[in-house]
């Protein structure tokens, strides 16, 4: 008895092989699409923000005594305050509670968060409110009429 | 042979043209049977109370959100320079803009409330139990997606409230170990909230989430139809 064409071709295993290859290559194709889509969505470095330098320098005249200047330092908003003749402080102004930007209140010489009312003194210490940690502070000094801020 | 009257549940259609149009579609797709079984002669259990309506009410609000949202997109401009002024324009200058935006903003709050009532009802009366566990999971997913819609929509008017709420809202996941900081970076599209964040949230709010939400709503409804309404307690 001669075998039929279908027997010789062994359709069952062929079909399975084709099915599995189709699934395999589709999976590879799908995986290859995920990479460009993910990279497309991931924020690019230049959008991270300016002011990434580890130290910065600007004329002391920009912060008169009894005033404050908001700057960007280490990629985050920060403030330089001169409450009086002697003092000069530089602090991060990103609230340690949930990241709002705190404001400097001239009268009380405190930093206050508008979001949930955390309060800090000019050394960053928590005075009240929900903030769990002090504001990080930076080293600040005046040299030749320039204010220099550095990471501690 | 042409029908004199076409009976569709309680409807009796006598208009010749209407009958011919309906029969033309019915001959090809058999819609009459579906309409009879699924709508006109669908038996709704007698034990249902007003509390069973909240899923449907949420669905209705969802439709309202799609309609008003599409209308708002006509005038809204997703740029940090123009977002706030374009919303102000919708509120003050565009005829009935205040109404469209009001329905959208209040609807979003209302939808959360009706969904919570719906979920409470399902939970308290134990409807989530077998064989409906899967639909509970689908429903919770819908709830989370709705929260995602609320969160992304909140930033779009670019007000102080919107801005700082998003600062706080994107800072919260940053508390997660390991992935937290990356997640915040990804959500914001950078270190800070800015134009990129606004554009991202806009895309998520008007395109990505609505498409996902609508298809999962479909899944939710199909499951209800397959399983039927649960019996009395
Ligand atoms: S973010 Fe500053 S108190 Fe909450």
Short mmCIF file of C-alpha atoms and ligand atoms in Angstrom, two decimals:
data_model
loop_
_atom_site.label_atom_id
_atom_site.label_comp_id
_atom_site.label_asym_id
_atom_site.label_seq_id
_atom_site.Cartn_x
_atom_site.Cartn_y
_atom_site.Cartn_z
CA UNK A 1 0.00 0.00 0.00
CA UNK A 2 1.42 3.33 -1.01
CA UNK A 3 1.39 6.11 1.49
CA UNK A 4 -0.64 9.20 0.71
CA UNK A 5 0.75 12.63 0.14
CA UNK A 6 -0.65 13.83 3.46
CA UNK A 7 1.18 11.03 5.32
CA UNK A 8 4.47 11.92 3.70
CA UNK A 9 4.17 15.58 4.45
CA UNK A 10 3.21 14.76 8.01
CA UNK A 11 0.84 17.70 8.20
CA UNK A 12 0.37 17.61 11.93
CA UNK A 13 3.96 18.25 12.91
CA UNK A 14 4.35 20.76 10.09
CA UNK A 15 1.40 22.71 11.30
CA UNK A 16 2.72 22.68 14.84
CA UNK A 17 6.15 23.76 13.67
CA UNK A 18 4.69 26.62 11.65
CA UNK A 19 2.46 27.67 14.53
CA UNK A 20 5.34 27.69 16.96
CA UNK A 21 7.62 29.60 14.63
CA UNK A 22 4.90 32.16 14.03
CA UNK A 23 4.43 32.60 17.77
CA UNK A 24 8.19 32.78 18.33
CA UNK A 25 8.81 35.44 15.70
CA UNK A 26 5.76 37.44 16.76
CA UNK A 27 7.08 37.44 20.31
CA UNK A 28 10.48 38.67 19.13
CA UNK A 29 8.77 41.34 17.01
CA UNK A 30 6.68 42.49 19.95
CA UNK A 31 9.69 42.56 22.26
CA UNK A 32 11.61 44.60 19.69
CA UNK A 33 8.81 47.15 19.65
CA UNK A 34 8.86 47.52 23.43
CA UNK A 35 12.44 48.85 23.50
CA UNK A 36 11.96 51.87 21.19
CA UNK A 37 8.61 52.69 22.80
CA UNK A 38 10.13 52.61 26.26
CA UNK A 39 13.09 54.74 25.19
CA UNK A 40 10.72 57.13 23.48
CA UNK A 41 8.78 57.56 26.71
CA UNK A 42 11.77 57.78 29.04
CA UNK A 43 12.59 61.49 29.69
CA UNK A 44 15.72 62.67 27.91
CA UNK A 45 18.67 63.91 29.89
CA UNK A 46 18.48 67.52 28.69
CA UNK A 47 14.98 67.81 30.05
CA UNK A 48 16.26 66.97 33.52
CA UNK A 49 16.75 70.66 34.27
CA UNK A 50 19.60 73.15 34.44
CA UNK A 51 21.87 73.93 37.32
CA UNK A 52 23.39 70.51 37.79
CA UNK A 53 26.81 71.94 38.80
CA UNK A 54 28.25 71.00 42.19
CA UNK A 55 29.15 74.55 43.09
CA UNK A 56 28.05 77.97 41.98
CA UNK A 57 29.20 81.55 42.27
CA UNK A 58 27.47 84.88 41.78
CA UNK A 59 28.00 88.51 42.86
CA UNK A 60 27.15 89.12 46.51
CA UNK A 61 25.23 92.22 45.44
CA UNK A 62 22.47 89.98 44.14
CA UNK A 63 21.45 89.11 47.70
CA UNK A 64 21.18 92.28 49.80
CA UNK A 65 21.28 91.90 53.56
CA UNK A 66 17.85 90.98 54.89
CA UNK A 67 16.89 89.42 51.58
CA UNK A 68 16.84 86.04 49.87
CA UNK A 69 17.52 84.79 46.37
CA UNK A 70 15.99 81.67 44.87
CA UNK A 71 18.37 79.69 42.69
CA UNK A 72 18.74 76.27 41.13
CA UNK A 73 21.44 74.19 42.70
CA UNK A 74 22.15 70.49 42.16
CA UNK A 75 19.16 70.38 39.82
CA UNK A 76 16.76 71.42 42.55
CA UNK A 77 15.36 74.76 43.66
CA UNK A 78 17.35 76.27 46.52
CA UNK A 79 17.59 79.57 48.37
CA UNK A 80 20.39 81.83 49.59
CA UNK A 81 19.37 83.94 52.58
CA UNK A 82 21.17 86.77 54.36
CA UNK A 83 19.03 87.38 57.43
CA UNK A 84 21.61 89.89 58.82
CA UNK A 85 25.19 91.18 58.47
CA UNK A 86 26.90 88.04 59.70
CA UNK A 87 24.68 85.24 58.54
CA UNK A 88 24.62 83.67 55.12
CA UNK A 89 22.80 80.39 54.52
CA UNK A 90 22.06 78.25 51.51
CA UNK A 91 19.34 75.62 51.70
CA UNK A 92 17.34 73.34 49.50
CA UNK A 93 13.77 74.62 49.33
CA UNK A 94 12.22 71.30 48.38
CA UNK A 95 9.98 70.48 51.33
CA UNK A 96 10.95 67.15 52.88
CA UNK A 97 7.30 66.30 53.32
CA UNK A 98 6.00 65.98 49.75
CA UNK A 99 8.23 68.15 47.64
CA UNK A 100 6.54 71.56 47.43
CA UNK A 101 8.77 74.61 47.32
CA UNK A 102 8.97 76.40 50.68
CA UNK A 103 8.90 80.18 50.93
CA UNK A 104 11.05 82.39 53.08
CA UNK A 105 9.08 84.56 55.48
CA UNK A 106 11.11 87.71 56.10
CA UNK A 107 9.41 88.80 59.33
CA UNK A 108 9.76 85.56 61.26
CA UNK A 109 12.91 84.49 59.38
CA UNK A 110 11.34 81.09 58.85
CA UNK A 111 10.79 78.92 55.79
CA UNK A 112 7.20 77.89 55.35
CA UNK A 113 5.61 75.35 53.06
CA UNK A 114 2.38 76.43 51.37
CA UNK A 115 1.19 72.87 50.83
CA UNK A 116 0.64 71.45 54.32
CA UNK A 117 2.21 74.10 56.52
CA UNK A 118 5.62 72.68 57.44
CA UNK A 119 7.96 75.26 59.07
CA UNK A 120 11.75 75.35 59.11
CA UNK A 121 14.31 77.74 60.54
CA UNK A 122 17.14 79.09 58.39
CA UNK A 123 19.41 76.19 59.32
CA UNK A 124 16.82 73.83 57.87
CA UNK A 125 15.63 72.42 61.22
CA UNK A 126 11.98 71.46 61.37
CA UNK A 127 9.96 73.81 63.59
CA UNK A 128 6.57 72.31 62.96
CA UNK A 129 4.21 70.66 60.53
CA UNK A 130 4.39 67.28 58.79
CA UNK A 131 7.97 67.46 57.44
CA UNK A 132 9.87 64.35 58.58
CA UNK A 133 13.42 65.67 58.03
CA UNK A 134 15.32 68.96 57.97
CA UNK A 135 15.95 70.78 54.70
CA UNK A 136 19.38 69.88 53.32
CA UNK A 137 21.74 72.82 53.65
CA UNK A 138 24.81 73.77 51.61
CA UNK A 139 27.98 75.54 52.52
CA UNK A 140 27.89 79.22 51.61
CA UNK A 141 30.58 81.86 51.99
CA UNK A 142 31.52 85.25 50.63
CA UNK A 143 34.85 85.65 48.91
CA UNK A 144 35.88 88.82 47.08
CA UNK A 145 32.34 90.13 46.80
CA UNK A 146 31.17 86.80 45.43
CA UNK A 147 28.86 84.31 47.09
CA UNK A 148 30.11 80.76 46.66
CA UNK A 149 27.82 77.80 47.29
CA UNK A 150 29.10 74.29 47.55
CA UNK A 151 27.72 70.91 48.28
CA UNK A 152 28.71 69.77 51.79
CA UNK B 1 -43.95 39.61 1.67
CA UNK B 2 -43.96 42.87 3.47
CA UNK B 3 -44.91 43.24 7.07
CA UNK B 4 -47.80 45.49 7.98
CA UNK B 5 -46.50 46.23 11.46
CA UNK B 6 -43.17 45.43 12.96
CA UNK B 7 -43.27 44.46 16.60
CA UNK B 8 -40.17 45.07 18.62
CA UNK B 9 -40.95 44.48 22.27
CA UNK B 10 -43.29 47.28 23.27
CA UNK B 11 -42.73 49.14 19.98
CA UNK B 12 -45.16 48.78 17.09
CA UNK B 13 -43.69 50.26 13.93
CA UNK B 14 -46.10 50.95 11.06
CA UNK B 15 -44.05 53.30 8.91
CA UNK B 16 -43.31 51.52 5.61
CA UNK B 17 -39.89 53.04 5.12
CA UNK B 18 -38.81 52.33 8.68
CA UNK B 19 -39.91 48.71 8.35
CA UNK B 20 -38.08 48.26 5.07
CA UNK B 21 -34.90 49.83 6.43
CA UNK B 22 -35.02 47.71 9.56
CA UNK B 23 -35.73 44.51 7.62
CA UNK B 24 -32.86 45.25 5.27
CA UNK B 25 -30.46 45.36 8.19
CA UNK B 26 -32.16 42.50 10.00
CA UNK B 27 -32.00 40.19 6.97
CA UNK B 28 -28.25 40.63 6.87
CA UNK B 29 -27.29 40.74 10.53
CA UNK B 30 -30.20 39.25 12.48
CA UNK B 31 -30.39 42.22 14.81
CA UNK B 32 -34.05 41.68 15.69
CA UNK B 33 -33.26 38.57 17.67
CA UNK B 34 -30.50 40.35 19.57
CA UNK B 35 -32.69 43.36 20.33
CA UNK B 36 -35.53 41.11 21.52
CA UNK B 37 -33.36 38.93 23.73
CA UNK B 38 -30.97 41.53 25.08
CA UNK B 39 -33.19 44.60 25.32
CA UNK B 40 -36.92 44.40 24.86
CA UNK B 41 -37.59 41.05 26.43
CA UNK B 42 -34.63 40.98 28.79
CA UNK B 43 -35.95 40.06 32.19
CA UNK B 44 -34.62 42.16 35.02
CA UNK B 45 -34.95 40.44 38.41
CA UNK B 46 -37.64 41.88 40.65
CA UNK B 47 -35.39 42.06 43.71
CA UNK B 48 -33.26 44.88 42.32
CA UNK B 49 -33.31 48.15 44.24
CA UNK B 50 -32.08 51.63 43.54
CA UNK B 51 -28.64 50.60 44.81
CA UNK B 52 -28.20 48.40 41.77
CA UNK B 53 -28.26 51.50 39.55
CA UNK B 54 -24.92 52.97 40.53
CA UNK B 55 -22.85 50.97 38.07
CA UNK B 56 -25.10 52.22 35.30
CA UNK B 57 -24.97 55.76 36.67
CA UNK B 58 -21.17 55.63 36.68
CA UNK B 59 -21.27 54.41 33.09
CA UNK B 60 -23.60 57.26 32.15
CA UNK B 61 -21.24 59.80 33.74
CA UNK B 62 -18.35 58.18 31.88
CA UNK B 63 -20.18 58.82 28.59
CA UNK B 64 -20.81 62.44 29.67
CA UNK B 65 -17.10 62.79 30.44
CA UNK B 66 -16.18 61.56 26.97
CA UNK B 67 -18.60 63.99 25.30
CA UNK B 68 -17.69 67.04 27.39
CA UNK B 69 -14.01 66.10 27.29
CA UNK B 70 -14.03 65.98 23.49
CA UNK B 71 -15.73 69.39 23.46
CA UNK B 72 -13.16 70.85 25.87
CA UNK B 73 -10.35 69.64 23.63
CA UNK B 74 -11.62 71.97 20.91
CA UNK B 75 -10.44 75.02 22.89
CA UNK B 76 -7.92 73.70 25.39
CA UNK B 77 -4.24 74.24 24.60
CA UNK B 78 -1.81 71.93 26.39
CA UNK B 79 1.08 74.35 26.81
CA UNK B 80 2.26 75.91 30.04
CA UNK B 81 1.98 79.37 28.49
CA UNK B 82 -1.55 78.89 27.24
CA UNK B 83 -3.20 76.17 29.30
CA UNK B 84 -4.54 78.46 32.00
CA UNK B 85 -5.65 81.21 29.62
CA UNK B 86 -7.35 78.73 27.32
CA UNK B 87 -9.29 77.30 30.27
CA UNK B 88 -10.18 80.85 31.31
CA UNK B 89 -11.38 81.46 27.78
CA UNK B 90 -13.55 78.35 27.89
CA UNK B 91 -15.04 79.57 31.17
CA UNK B 92 -15.56 83.23 30.20
CA UNK B 93 -15.80 83.67 26.45
CA UNK B 94 -16.91 80.48 24.76
CA UNK B 95 -20.73 80.23 24.79
CA UNK B 96 -21.73 77.61 27.37
CA UNK B 97 -18.06 76.85 27.97
CA UNK B 98 -18.71 77.20 31.71
CA UNK B 99 -21.38 74.54 31.38
CA UNK B 100 -19.25 72.07 29.44
CA UNK B 101 -16.30 72.50 31.77
CA UNK B 102 -18.56 72.48 34.83
CA UNK B 103 -20.14 69.19 33.80
CA UNK B 104 -16.68 67.73 33.14
CA UNK B 105 -15.17 68.90 36.44
CA UNK B 106 -18.17 68.04 38.60
CA UNK B 107 -18.75 64.84 36.68
CA UNK B 108 -15.26 63.67 37.57
CA UNK B 109 -15.98 64.10 41.27
CA UNK B 110 -19.40 62.58 40.96
CA UNK B 111 -18.06 59.58 39.07
CA UNK B 112 -15.70 58.74 41.93
CA UNK B 113 -18.61 58.94 44.37
CA UNK B 114 -20.96 56.79 42.29
CA UNK B 115 -18.23 54.22 41.68
CA UNK B 116 -17.53 54.04 45.41
CA UNK B 117 -21.25 53.54 46.14
CA UNK B 118 -21.38 50.89 43.42
CA UNK B 119 -18.34 49.09 44.85
CA UNK B 120 -19.66 49.31 48.40
CA UNK B 121 -22.96 47.81 47.29
CA UNK B 122 -21.21 44.97 45.47
CA UNK B 123 -18.95 44.37 48.45
CA UNK B 124 -21.55 44.53 51.22
CA UNK B 125 -24.05 42.30 49.44
CA UNK B 126 -21.33 39.80 48.47
CA UNK B 127 -22.00 39.97 44.75
CA UNK B 128 -18.26 39.76 44.07
CA UNK B 129 -18.28 36.09 45.12
CA UNK B 130 -18.11 33.14 42.71
CA UNK B 131 -18.66 33.15 39.80
CA UNK B 132 -18.17 36.91 39.67
CA UNK B 133 -14.68 37.24 41.21
CA UNK B 134 -13.12 38.08 37.87
CA UNK B 135 -15.54 40.89 37.29
CA UNK B 136 -14.68 42.31 40.70
CA UNK B 137 -11.04 42.37 39.66
CA UNK B 138 -11.97 44.05 36.39
CA UNK B 139 -14.10 46.54 38.35
CA UNK B 140 -11.29 47.43 40.73
CA UNK B 141 -9.05 47.97 37.70
CA UNK B 142 -11.67 50.34 36.32
CA UNK B 143 -11.70 52.22 39.61
CA UNK B 144 -7.93 52.62 39.59
CA UNK B 145 -8.02 53.79 35.97
CA UNK B 146 -10.68 56.34 36.92
CA UNK B 147 -8.40 57.62 39.69
CA UNK B 148 -5.68 57.88 37.05
CA UNK B 149 -8.03 59.97 34.92
CA UNK B 150 -8.75 62.25 37.88
CA UNK B 151 -5.08 62.65 38.68
CA UNK B 152 -3.95 63.45 35.14
CA UNK B 153 -6.92 65.72 34.45
CA UNK B 154 -6.29 67.76 37.59
CA UNK B 155 -3.03 69.20 36.25
CA UNK B 156 -4.41 70.40 32.93
CA UNK B 157 -5.83 73.83 33.99
CA UNK B 158 -2.27 74.64 35.18
CA UNK B 159 -3.35 76.57 38.27
CA UNK B 160 -1.40 76.81 41.52
CA UNK B 161 -3.64 74.12 42.99
CA UNK B 162 -3.17 71.90 39.95
CA UNK B 163 0.60 72.39 39.94
CA UNK B 164 1.24 71.71 43.63
CA UNK B 165 -1.21 68.84 43.75
CA UNK B 166 0.83 67.23 41.00
CA UNK B 167 4.08 68.00 42.85
CA UNK B 168 2.70 66.17 45.87
CA UNK B 169 1.06 63.43 43.79
CA UNK B 170 4.24 62.58 41.89
CA UNK B 171 6.36 62.86 45.03
CA UNK B 172 4.29 60.21 46.80
CA UNK B 173 5.35 57.25 44.59
CA UNK B 174 8.96 58.44 44.99
CA UNK B 175 8.78 57.08 48.56
CA UNK B 176 8.74 53.54 47.14
CA UNK B 177 12.02 51.71 47.59
CA UNK B 178 14.32 51.25 44.56
CA UNK B 179 11.91 52.19 41.74
CA UNK B 180 10.34 55.22 43.43
CA UNK B 181 12.73 57.92 42.25
CA UNK B 182 12.75 56.57 38.69
CA UNK B 183 8.98 56.45 38.69
CA UNK B 184 8.79 60.09 39.74
CA UNK B 185 11.29 61.02 37.01
CA UNK B 186 9.27 59.07 34.47
CA UNK B 187 5.92 60.53 35.52
CA UNK B 188 7.21 64.08 35.53
CA UNK B 189 9.23 63.66 32.35
CA UNK B 190 12.21 65.14 34.18
CA UNK B 191 13.25 66.35 37.61
CA UNK B 192 10.58 69.03 37.81
CA UNK B 193 7.04 69.56 36.70
CA UNK B 194 6.96 71.56 33.50
CA UNK B 195 5.87 71.54 29.88
CA UNK B 196 6.87 67.91 29.43
CA UNK B 197 4.76 66.88 32.41
CA UNK B 198 1.77 68.79 31.11
CA UNK B 199 2.03 67.26 27.65
CA UNK B 200 2.43 63.78 29.10
CA UNK B 201 -0.53 64.14 31.41
CA UNK B 202 -2.57 65.55 28.53
CA UNK B 203 -1.79 62.58 26.30
CA UNK B 204 -2.51 60.13 29.09
CA UNK B 205 -5.72 61.93 30.02
CA UNK B 206 -7.29 62.35 26.60
CA UNK B 207 -6.01 59.32 24.72
CA UNK B 208 -4.24 56.54 26.56
CA UNK B 209 -6.44 56.10 29.62
CA UNK B 210 -9.79 56.68 27.85
CA UNK B 211 -9.00 53.97 25.30
CA UNK B 212 -7.97 51.50 27.99
CA UNK B 213 -10.89 52.49 30.20
CA UNK B 214 -13.46 52.15 27.42
CA UNK B 215 -12.27 48.71 26.42
CA UNK B 216 -12.23 47.44 29.99
CA UNK B 217 -15.71 48.90 30.54
CA UNK B 218 -16.74 46.74 27.57
CA UNK B 219 -15.21 43.70 29.24
CA UNK B 220 -17.04 44.56 32.47
CA UNK B 221 -20.40 44.73 30.67
CA UNK B 222 -19.83 41.57 28.63
CA UNK B 223 -19.12 39.67 31.85
CA UNK B 224 -22.32 40.97 33.41
CA UNK B 225 -24.29 39.79 30.40
CA UNK B 226 -22.64 36.39 30.40
CA UNK B 227 -23.17 35.80 34.10
CA UNK B 228 -26.52 37.52 34.52
CA UNK B 229 -27.59 39.59 37.46
CA UNK B 230 -26.95 37.89 40.77
CA UNK B 231 -29.86 36.52 42.76
CA UNK B 232 -31.32 38.07 45.90
CA UNK B 233 -29.30 37.80 49.10
S1 LIG C 1 4.88 69.37 51.01
FE1 LIG C 1 5.56 70.82 52.43
S2 LIG C 1 4.24 70.46 54.09
FE2 LIG C 1 3.58 68.95 52.68
#
